[in-house]
Coordinates of C-alpha atoms (C1' of nucleotides) in Angstrom, one line a residue:
Chain K
M452 CA -5.5 49.2 -56.8
S453 CA -8.5 48.3 -55.2
S454 CA -10.0 45.2 -56.0
V455 CA -13.5 46.3 -55.3
S456 CA -15.1 47.6 -58.6
S457 CA -17.6 50.3 -57.2
Q458 CA -19.3 50.1 -60.7
P459 CA -21.6 46.5 -61.6
Q460 CA -20.5 45.3 -65.0
F461 CA -23.5 46.1 -65.9
R462 CA -26.7 48.0 -65.1
L463 CA -29.9 46.4 -65.2
T464 CA -31.5 49.9 -66.4
Q465 CA -29.3 51.8 -68.8
P466 CA -29.2 55.4 -68.6
P467 CA -30.4 56.4 -72.4
S468 CA -28.1 56.7 -75.5
K469 CA -28.5 57.7 -78.8
V470 CA -25.9 55.0 -78.5
L471 CA -27.4 51.4 -78.4
H472 CA -25.7 48.3 -78.1
L473 CA -26.7 45.2 -79.9
R474 CA -25.7 41.6 -79.0
N475 CA -26.3 38.0 -80.0
L476 CA -25.9 39.0 -84.5
P477 CA -25.4 37.0 -86.5
W478 CA -22.3 36.4 -87.9
E479 CA -20.6 38.8 -89.9
C480 CA -23.8 41.3 -89.3
T481 CA -23.2 43.9 -91.9
E482 CA -23.2 48.0 -91.5
E483 CA -26.3 47.9 -94.0
E484 CA -28.2 45.1 -92.2
L485 CA -27.7 47.2 -88.8
V486 CA -29.0 50.3 -90.7
E487 CA -31.8 48.4 -91.9
L488 CA -32.6 47.8 -88.7
G489 CA -32.7 51.0 -87.3
K490 CA -33.9 53.1 -89.8
P491 CA -37.7 52.9 -89.1
F492 CA -36.9 54.6 -85.8
G493 CA -35.0 57.3 -86.9
K494 CA -31.6 58.6 -88.8
V495 CA -28.8 56.0 -88.0
V496 CA -25.7 58.3 -88.2
N497 CA -23.2 55.7 -87.6
T498 CA -22.5 52.3 -86.8
K499 CA -19.4 49.6 -85.3
C500 CA -20.0 45.8 -85.8
N501 CA -18.5 42.4 -85.4
V502 CA -17.7 43.9 -82.0
G503 CA -16.4 41.6 -79.2
P504 CA -14.4 38.5 -78.5
N505 CA -17.3 36.5 -80.7
R506 CA -17.5 39.7 -83.4
N507 CA -21.4 39.4 -82.9
Q508 CA -22.1 42.7 -81.0
A509 CA -22.5 45.7 -82.5
F510 CA -23.7 49.5 -82.2
I511 CA -26.0 51.8 -84.0
E512 CA -25.8 55.6 -83.0
F513 CA -28.7 57.5 -83.4
A514 CA -28.8 61.4 -84.6
D515 CA -31.3 62.3 -82.0
L516 CA -31.9 60.4 -78.5
N517 CA -35.5 59.9 -79.2
Q518 CA -35.0 58.1 -82.1
A519 CA -32.8 55.4 -80.0
I520 CA -35.5 55.5 -77.0
A521 CA -38.5 54.7 -79.5
M522 CA -36.4 51.7 -80.7
I523 CA -35.3 50.5 -77.1
S524 CA -39.4 51.1 -76.5
Y525 CA -41.0 49.6 -79.2
Y526 CA -38.8 46.0 -78.8
A527 CA -39.8 46.4 -75.0
S528 CA -43.3 45.8 -75.9
S529 CA -43.3 44.2 -79.0
S530 CA -43.8 40.8 -79.4
E531 CA -41.8 40.0 -82.2
P532 CA -37.9 40.8 -80.8
A533 CA -35.6 42.5 -82.6
Q534 CA -34.2 40.3 -85.3
V535 CA -31.2 40.3 -88.2
R536 CA -31.4 37.5 -91.0
G537 CA -34.4 35.9 -88.5
K538 CA -31.6 35.7 -85.1
T539 CA -32.7 37.7 -82.3
V540 CA -30.6 40.1 -81.6
Y541 CA -31.0 41.6 -77.7
L542 CA -30.7 45.5 -77.3
Q543 CA -29.8 48.5 -74.7
Y544 CA -28.7 51.7 -74.4
S545 CA -24.7 51.4 -74.4
N546 CA -22.7 52.9 -71.7
R547 CA -21.2 55.6 -74.4
Q548 CA -22.8 58.6 -76.0
E549 CA -21.2 58.1 -79.1
I550 CA -19.8 56.0 -81.3
V551 CA -15.8 56.2 -81.5
N552 CA -14.5 54.8 -84.9
N553 CA -11.3 54.5 -84.0
K554 CA -8.8 53.2 -87.0
T555 CA -5.9 52.8 -84.4
T556 CA -2.8 50.5 -86.1
A557 CA -4.1 47.4 -85.0
D558 CA -6.7 48.6 -88.3
V559 CA -4.3 49.8 -90.6
G560 CA -2.3 46.9 -91.6
G561 CA 0.3 46.1 -93.5
N562 CA 0.9 43.3 -96.1
V563 CA 2.5 41.3 -93.3
L564 CA 0.7 38.9 -90.8
L565 CA 1.5 37.9 -87.3
V566 CA -0.6 34.7 -87.3
T567 CA -0.6 32.6 -84.0
I568 CA -1.7 29.4 -83.6
E569 CA -2.6 28.0 -81.1
G570 CA -3.6 24.6 -80.1
A571 CA -1.8 21.8 -78.3
D572 CA -0.9 20.1 -81.6
A573 CA -0.2 23.5 -83.5
R574 CA 3.1 23.1 -83.7
L575 CA 2.3 20.6 -85.6
V576 CA 0.7 22.2 -88.1
S577 CA 2.9 22.6 -91.6
I578 CA 3.8 25.3 -93.6
D579 CA 1.9 24.0 -96.4
V580 CA -1.3 24.1 -94.7
L581 CA -0.6 27.1 -93.8
H582 CA 0.6 28.3 -97.2
L583 CA -2.6 26.3 -98.4
V584 CA -5.2 28.1 -95.8
F585 CA -3.9 31.5 -97.0
S586 CA -4.0 31.5 -100.1
A587 CA -7.2 31.3 -100.5
F588 CA -6.8 35.1 -100.1
G589 CA -4.1 35.8 -102.5
F590 CA -0.9 35.2 -103.8
V591 CA 1.0 34.1 -100.5
H592 CA 4.4 35.3 -101.2
K593 CA 6.3 34.4 -97.8
I594 CA 5.7 32.3 -94.9
T595 CA 8.2 32.2 -92.1
T596 CA 7.2 30.2 -88.9
F597 CA 9.5 30.1 -85.3
E598 CA 8.0 29.4 -82.0
K599 CA 8.3 31.7 -79.3
T600 CA 7.0 31.9 -75.6
A601 CA 3.5 33.2 -77.5
G602 CA 3.5 29.8 -79.3
F603 CA 3.8 28.5 -82.7
Q604 CA 3.8 31.7 -84.7
A605 CA 3.7 32.3 -88.5
L606 CA 4.4 35.3 -90.5
V607 CA 2.5 35.6 -94.0
Q608 CA 3.4 37.8 -96.2
F609 CA 1.0 39.2 -99.1
S610 CA 1.7 41.6 -101.8
D611 CA -0.7 44.0 -100.4
A612 CA -2.4 45.2 -97.2
E613 CA -5.6 44.8 -99.0
T614 CA -5.3 41.0 -99.6
A615 CA -3.9 40.9 -95.7
S616 CA -6.4 42.4 -94.1
S617 CA -9.5 40.1 -96.1
A618 CA -7.1 37.4 -95.1
K619 CA -7.4 38.6 -91.4
N620 CA -10.7 39.4 -91.1
A621 CA -11.6 35.9 -92.5
L622 CA -9.6 33.9 -90.5
D623 CA -8.8 35.6 -87.3
G624 CA -10.0 33.3 -84.6
R625 CA -11.0 30.5 -86.2
N626 CA -9.9 26.9 -86.6
I627 CA -7.6 25.4 -89.4
P628 CA -10.3 22.7 -90.5
S629 CA -9.8 19.5 -89.3
Y630 CA -9.7 17.9 -92.7
L631 CA -6.2 20.3 -93.6
L632 CA -4.5 18.5 -90.3
P633 CA -3.3 14.8 -89.5
E634 CA -6.2 13.3 -87.7
H635 CA -5.4 12.8 -84.7
L636 CA -4.2 16.9 -84.2
G637 CA -6.6 18.8 -82.0
P638 CA -8.2 22.0 -82.9
C639 CA -5.6 24.8 -84.4
T640 CA -7.0 28.1 -83.6
L641 CA -5.3 31.0 -85.8
R642 CA -4.8 34.3 -83.6
I643 CA -3.8 37.2 -86.4
T644 CA -2.5 40.9 -85.9
Y645 CA -0.7 43.0 -88.3
S646 CA 2.9 42.4 -88.5
A647 CA 5.2 45.9 -88.6
H648 CA 7.0 43.2 -91.5
T649 CA 6.5 44.5 -95.3
D650 CA 9.0 42.0 -96.6
L651 CA 10.2 38.7 -95.1
S652 CA 14.2 37.5 -96.0
V653 CA 13.6 33.8 -96.6
K654 CA 17.2 32.5 -97.1
F655 CA 16.0 28.6 -97.8
Q656 CA 13.1 26.8 -98.9
S657 CA 12.4 25.2 -95.2
H658 CA 9.8 23.4 -93.2
R659 CA 9.9 26.5 -91.5
S660 CA 10.1 28.9 -93.8
R661 CA 9.1 29.4 -97.8
D662 CA 9.5 31.6 -100.4
Y663 CA 6.8 31.3 -102.7
T664 CA 8.5 33.9 -105.5
N665 CA 11.3 32.6 -106.1
A666 CA 11.7 29.0 -107.7
N667 CA 15.3 29.3 -107.1
L668 CA 15.9 29.7 -103.8
P669 CA 18.2 27.0 -102.4
V670 CA 16.7 24.5 -100.3
A671 CA 17.7 23.9 -96.8
P672 CA 20.4 21.2 -96.4
S673 CA 18.3 19.9 -93.8
A674 CA 15.3 18.8 -96.1
I675 CA 17.4 17.0 -98.1
D676 CA 17.7 13.7 -98.6
A677 CA 20.3 11.5 -99.4
N678 CA 19.5 11.5 -103.2
G679 CA 19.4 14.8 -103.8
M680 CA 15.4 15.2 -102.8
F681 CA 13.1 17.4 -101.2
S682 CA 11.5 14.8 -99.6
V683 CA 11.2 15.6 -95.9
G684 CA 7.8 16.1 -94.8
L685 CA 7.1 18.7 -91.6
D686 CA 8.0 16.6 -88.6
G687 CA 11.3 14.7 -90.8
K688 CA 8.7 12.3 -92.0
K689 CA 9.8 10.6 -95.3
L690 CA 7.3 11.4 -98.5
E691 CA 7.4 9.7 -101.3
P692 CA 9.5 11.9 -104.2
E693 CA 7.4 14.5 -105.0
S694 CA 6.4 15.5 -108.7
N695 CA 5.2 18.3 -110.5
V696 CA 2.9 15.7 -111.6
L697 CA 0.0 14.2 -110.1
L698 CA -1.4 10.7 -110.8
A699 CA -4.8 11.3 -110.0
S700 CA -7.3 7.8 -109.3
I701 CA -11.4 8.0 -109.2
E702 CA -12.9 6.1 -107.1
N703 CA -16.4 5.5 -106.9
M704 CA -17.4 7.2 -109.9
Q705 CA -20.9 7.3 -110.6
Y706 CA -20.7 10.7 -112.3
A707 CA -18.7 11.4 -115.1
V708 CA -15.6 13.2 -114.5
T709 CA -14.3 14.5 -118.0
L710 CA -11.5 16.4 -119.1
D711 CA -12.8 19.6 -117.5
V712 CA -14.0 19.0 -114.7
L713 CA -10.4 17.5 -113.6
H714 CA -9.1 20.5 -115.0
M715 CA -11.1 23.0 -112.9
V716 CA -10.5 21.2 -109.9
F717 CA -7.3 21.2 -110.3
S718 CA -6.4 24.5 -111.9
S719 CA -7.9 26.1 -108.4
F720 CA -4.6 25.5 -107.1
G721 CA -1.9 26.9 -110.1
P722 CA -1.9 26.7 -114.0
V723 CA -2.7 23.1 -115.0
Q724 CA 0.4 22.5 -117.8
K725 CA -1.5 19.0 -119.3
I726 CA -4.2 16.3 -118.5
A727 CA -3.7 12.6 -119.7
M728 CA -6.4 10.1 -118.5
F729 CA -6.8 6.7 -119.1
D730 CA -8.0 3.6 -117.8
K731 CA -6.6 1.0 -115.5
N732 CA -7.8 -1.8 -114.1
G733 CA -11.8 -1.1 -115.1
G734 CA -10.9 2.8 -113.6
L735 CA -10.4 6.0 -114.5
Q736 CA -7.1 7.6 -114.0
A737 CA -5.4 10.8 -114.7
L738 CA -1.5 12.8 -115.0
I739 CA -2.3 16.6 -114.2
Q740 CA 1.2 18.3 -114.7
Y741 CA 1.7 21.7 -112.7
P742 CA 4.5 23.5 -114.1
D743 CA 6.4 23.1 -110.9
V744 CA 6.5 21.2 -107.6
Q745 CA 4.9 23.2 -105.2
T746 CA 2.0 23.9 -106.6
A747 CA 1.7 19.8 -107.2
V748 CA 1.9 19.4 -103.5
V749 CA -0.6 21.7 -102.4
A750 CA -2.9 20.2 -104.6
K751 CA -2.3 16.5 -103.7
E752 CA -2.5 17.7 -100.0
A753 CA -5.4 20.0 -100.8
L754 CA -7.8 17.0 -102.6
E755 CA -6.5 13.6 -101.3
G756 CA -9.5 12.0 -100.7
H757 CA -11.7 14.5 -101.3
C758 CA -15.1 13.6 -103.4
I759 CA -15.3 15.9 -106.6
Y760 CA -19.0 15.0 -105.6
D761 CA -21.4 15.2 -102.8
G762 CA -22.4 12.1 -101.5
G763 CA -18.9 9.9 -101.3
F764 CA -19.1 9.9 -105.8
C765 CA -15.7 10.5 -107.5
K766 CA -13.7 10.4 -104.1
L767 CA -9.9 11.3 -105.5
H768 CA -6.2 9.4 -104.5
L769 CA -3.3 11.2 -105.2
S770 CA 0.3 10.3 -106.0
Y771 CA 2.9 11.7 -107.2
S772 CA 3.8 10.5 -110.8
R773 CA 7.7 9.5 -111.8
H774 CA 6.7 12.2 -114.7
S775 CA 7.5 15.7 -115.2
D776 CA 6.9 16.5 -118.4
L777 CA 3.9 14.7 -120.0
S778 CA 4.4 14.2 -123.6
I779 CA 0.6 14.9 -125.4
K780 CA 0.2 14.0 -128.6
V781 CA -3.2 14.9 -129.5
N782 CA -5.5 17.4 -127.8
N783 CA -8.9 15.4 -127.5
D784 CA -11.6 14.9 -125.0
R785 CA -9.1 12.6 -123.1
S786 CA -6.0 14.4 -122.9
R787 CA -5.2 18.4 -123.6
D788 CA -1.7 20.2 -123.1
Y789 CA -3.1 23.6 -122.1
T790 CA 0.3 25.0 -122.7
I791 CA -0.1 25.7 -126.4
P792 CA -1.1 28.9 -127.3
N793 CA -4.8 30.2 -128.8
T794 CA -6.8 28.7 -125.3
V795 CA -8.4 31.9 -123.3
M796 CA -5.5 33.5 -121.8
M797 CA -7.0 34.5 -118.1
N798 CA -5.0 34.4 -115.5
P799 CA -4.3 37.8 -113.9
Q800 CA -2.2 36.3 -111.0
P801 CA 1.5 37.9 -111.3
S802 CA 3.8 35.2 -112.8
I803 CA 5.8 35.0 -109.7
L804 CA 7.3 31.7 -110.4
G805 CA 9.1 33.1 -113.2
Q806 CA 8.2 30.6 -115.8
Q807 CA 5.0 29.9 -114.6
P808 CA 2.5 30.2 -117.8
A809 CA -0.9 31.9 -117.3
A810 CA -3.5 29.8 -116.6
T811 CA -5.5 28.7 -119.7
H812 CA -9.2 27.9 -118.2
G813 CA -12.4 30.2 -119.4
P814 CA -15.5 30.4 -117.7
P815 CA -18.0 27.8 -118.4
A816 CA -19.7 28.2 -121.3
H817 CA -23.4 28.6 -119.7
P818 CA -24.5 30.5 -116.7
Y819 CA -26.2 28.2 -114.5
P820 CA -29.1 29.5 -112.1
R821 CA -28.8 30.6 -109.2
S822 CA -30.9 28.5 -107.5
S823 CA -28.7 25.5 -108.1
F824 CA -26.1 27.3 -105.6
C825 CA -28.3 26.1 -102.6
S826 CA -26.6 24.1 -100.0
N827 CA -28.7 20.9 -100.4
N828 CA -28.1 21.1 -104.1
R829 CA -27.0 17.9 -105.2
A830 CA -24.8 17.5 -108.5
S831 CA -26.7 15.3 -110.9
S832 CA -24.7 12.9 -112.9
D833 CA -23.4 14.6 -116.6
D834 CA -24.1 17.4 -115.3
A835 CA -21.8 20.4 -115.4
S836 CA -23.4 22.3 -113.2
A837 CA -22.3 20.9 -110.3
F838 CA -19.3 23.2 -111.2
C839 CA -21.3 26.3 -111.8
W840 CA -20.3 28.3 -109.1
M841 CA -16.7 28.3 -110.0
G842 CA -18.4 29.6 -113.0
H843 CA -20.2 31.9 -111.3
R844 CA -17.0 33.0 -109.0
W845 CA -14.9 33.0 -112.0
S846 CA -17.6 35.7 -114.2
T847 CA -18.7 37.7 -111.1
G848 CA -16.7 37.3 -108.4
T849 CA -19.4 37.2 -106.2
P850 CA -18.4 35.8 -102.9
F851 CA -19.6 31.8 -102.9
Y852 CA -18.4 29.3 -99.6
A853 CA -17.8 26.2 -100.4
C854 CA -18.7 23.2 -98.1
P855 CA -16.7 20.2 -97.1
D856 CA -19.3 18.5 -95.7
E857 CA -19.7 15.0 -93.9
S858 CA -18.7 13.3 -97.2
Q859 CA -15.7 15.5 -97.3
S860 CA -17.2 16.7 -100.9
L861 CA -15.3 19.7 -101.9
F862 CA -18.1 21.0 -104.0
A863 CA -21.2 21.1 -102.0
T864 CA -21.7 25.6 -102.1
W865 CA -24.1 27.6 -100.9
N866 CA -24.7 31.3 -101.9
H867 CA -23.1 33.2 -98.4
A868 CA -25.4 36.5 -99.5
T869 CA -28.6 34.8 -99.6
S870 CA -28.4 31.5 -97.0
N871 CA -27.1 31.0 -93.7
G872 CA -25.4 27.9 -95.2
P873 CA -26.3 24.3 -94.3
W874 CA -25.0 24.3 -90.6
N875 CA -27.8 24.1 -88.0
D876 CA -27.2 27.3 -85.5
A877 CA -27.2 30.3 -87.0
D878 CA -24.4 31.7 -85.5
A879 CA -22.4 28.9 -85.8
K880 CA -19.0 30.1 -87.8
P881 CA -19.2 28.6 -92.0
W882 CA -16.7 26.2 -93.0
W883 CA -14.0 27.3 -94.3
P884 CA -13.6 28.2 -98.0
A885 CA -12.7 25.7 -99.3
A886 CA -9.1 26.3 -100.8
A887 CA -10.6 25.0 -104.6
C888 CA -12.7 28.0 -104.4
S889 CA -11.2 30.6 -102.6
C890 CA -8.1 30.8 -104.8
N891 CA -10.6 31.3 -107.8
A892 CA -11.9 34.3 -105.9
S893 CA -8.6 35.6 -105.0
L894 CA -7.8 35.3 -109.0
Q895 CA -10.8 36.6 -109.8
T896 CA -10.4 39.6 -107.9
R897 CA -7.5 40.3 -109.3
S898 CA -6.5 42.7 -112.1
Chain Z
dA407 C1' -26.0 36.6 -74.3
dG408 C1' -23.7 41.2 -71.6
dC409 C1' -19.6 47.2 -74.0
dA410 C1' -15.6 48.7 -79.0
dC411 C1' -10.6 51.4 -78.9
dA412 C1' -3.9 51.7 -77.6

DNA sequence: AGCACA
């Protein structure tokens, strides 16, 4: 009960320990990088990274106290500070004598995440946006949202604990990208823990809960309008009638937008059944058909207003078509029916929506050089390598991040493994893995 | 930029 602490929080001189405390580490510093850093001074027997509120602290434990002392004294007198990925890291003896790697209940989670959305406008975050965000890591089975004293919360159910954990690791503490939110909204931060639930009970599709595994689940009466359509948005706003077919018009088409390009872009959100392209009013338009309305809604939300290429080129404008099933007479470079057999089948995602057919895209024909992945790479005209990163992901699963930049291009990308990305501050968190990119990643990692 | 984990 004493309010006077006898120990200062940080002592100026720490007594030596074979455990060193590191801080100011770059984002997502790996265990390997820590071992690399300590190796010249002795045997690193244990590490712990992603420590602290910013996850930028770590511990390394040497086999022997002298090795820790060697490292500290080396950097105490060195003109070159200790660095990881070019970032200065600060070292000191830990106030503990060994690293405790407790796998606590918070670490061994289940397949359901408890997500708290923080921020003044948190309750304005739509369930569709949450779905989009979490779908970047794998198939989202169900979402329920509710308000508690803790604020606006959601339970997000994945197939398995691994997927849930990857989503948690990537998203905990992050802000929802502003481009996914209505313009006036302030930052919305995700705080994620594991839920004890394993299977959520969702009775209706509504603005508060969704079951993406059951296309036949009734829509909540509150979300149905007089025409019997599911047309009430989150905040009760009227939406245009949704459809499984999107009408895309492409503005500022400096670069060729081909059928394949459209297929790749729209396949990121679900299997594309049919595409028909045509010219209208001197511009290019296309109809893109998904098997279900939900997928079209997610795709529309994610892609609307975005540019296929950096620099404001090939900006997409999407609306719902009144069609529900396109009639494709012939497969050519302007129209295609991907549901007809004898195309490559490579959709490892379980067919959760029942009638959902397998996606029919294959990897691009040519592998593209790694150099084209760098962040300042500009797509060149008539060059399909603008999408090379997607092909690369598909074929290897290498983690790339897409960077929606100032122009909100979807496809400014960089190789996370070899580059800090296009942000200036090495400590800054990278942009969201764009849904387009990560949905493919999740397709890739399932088998 | 300053010590994990319940």
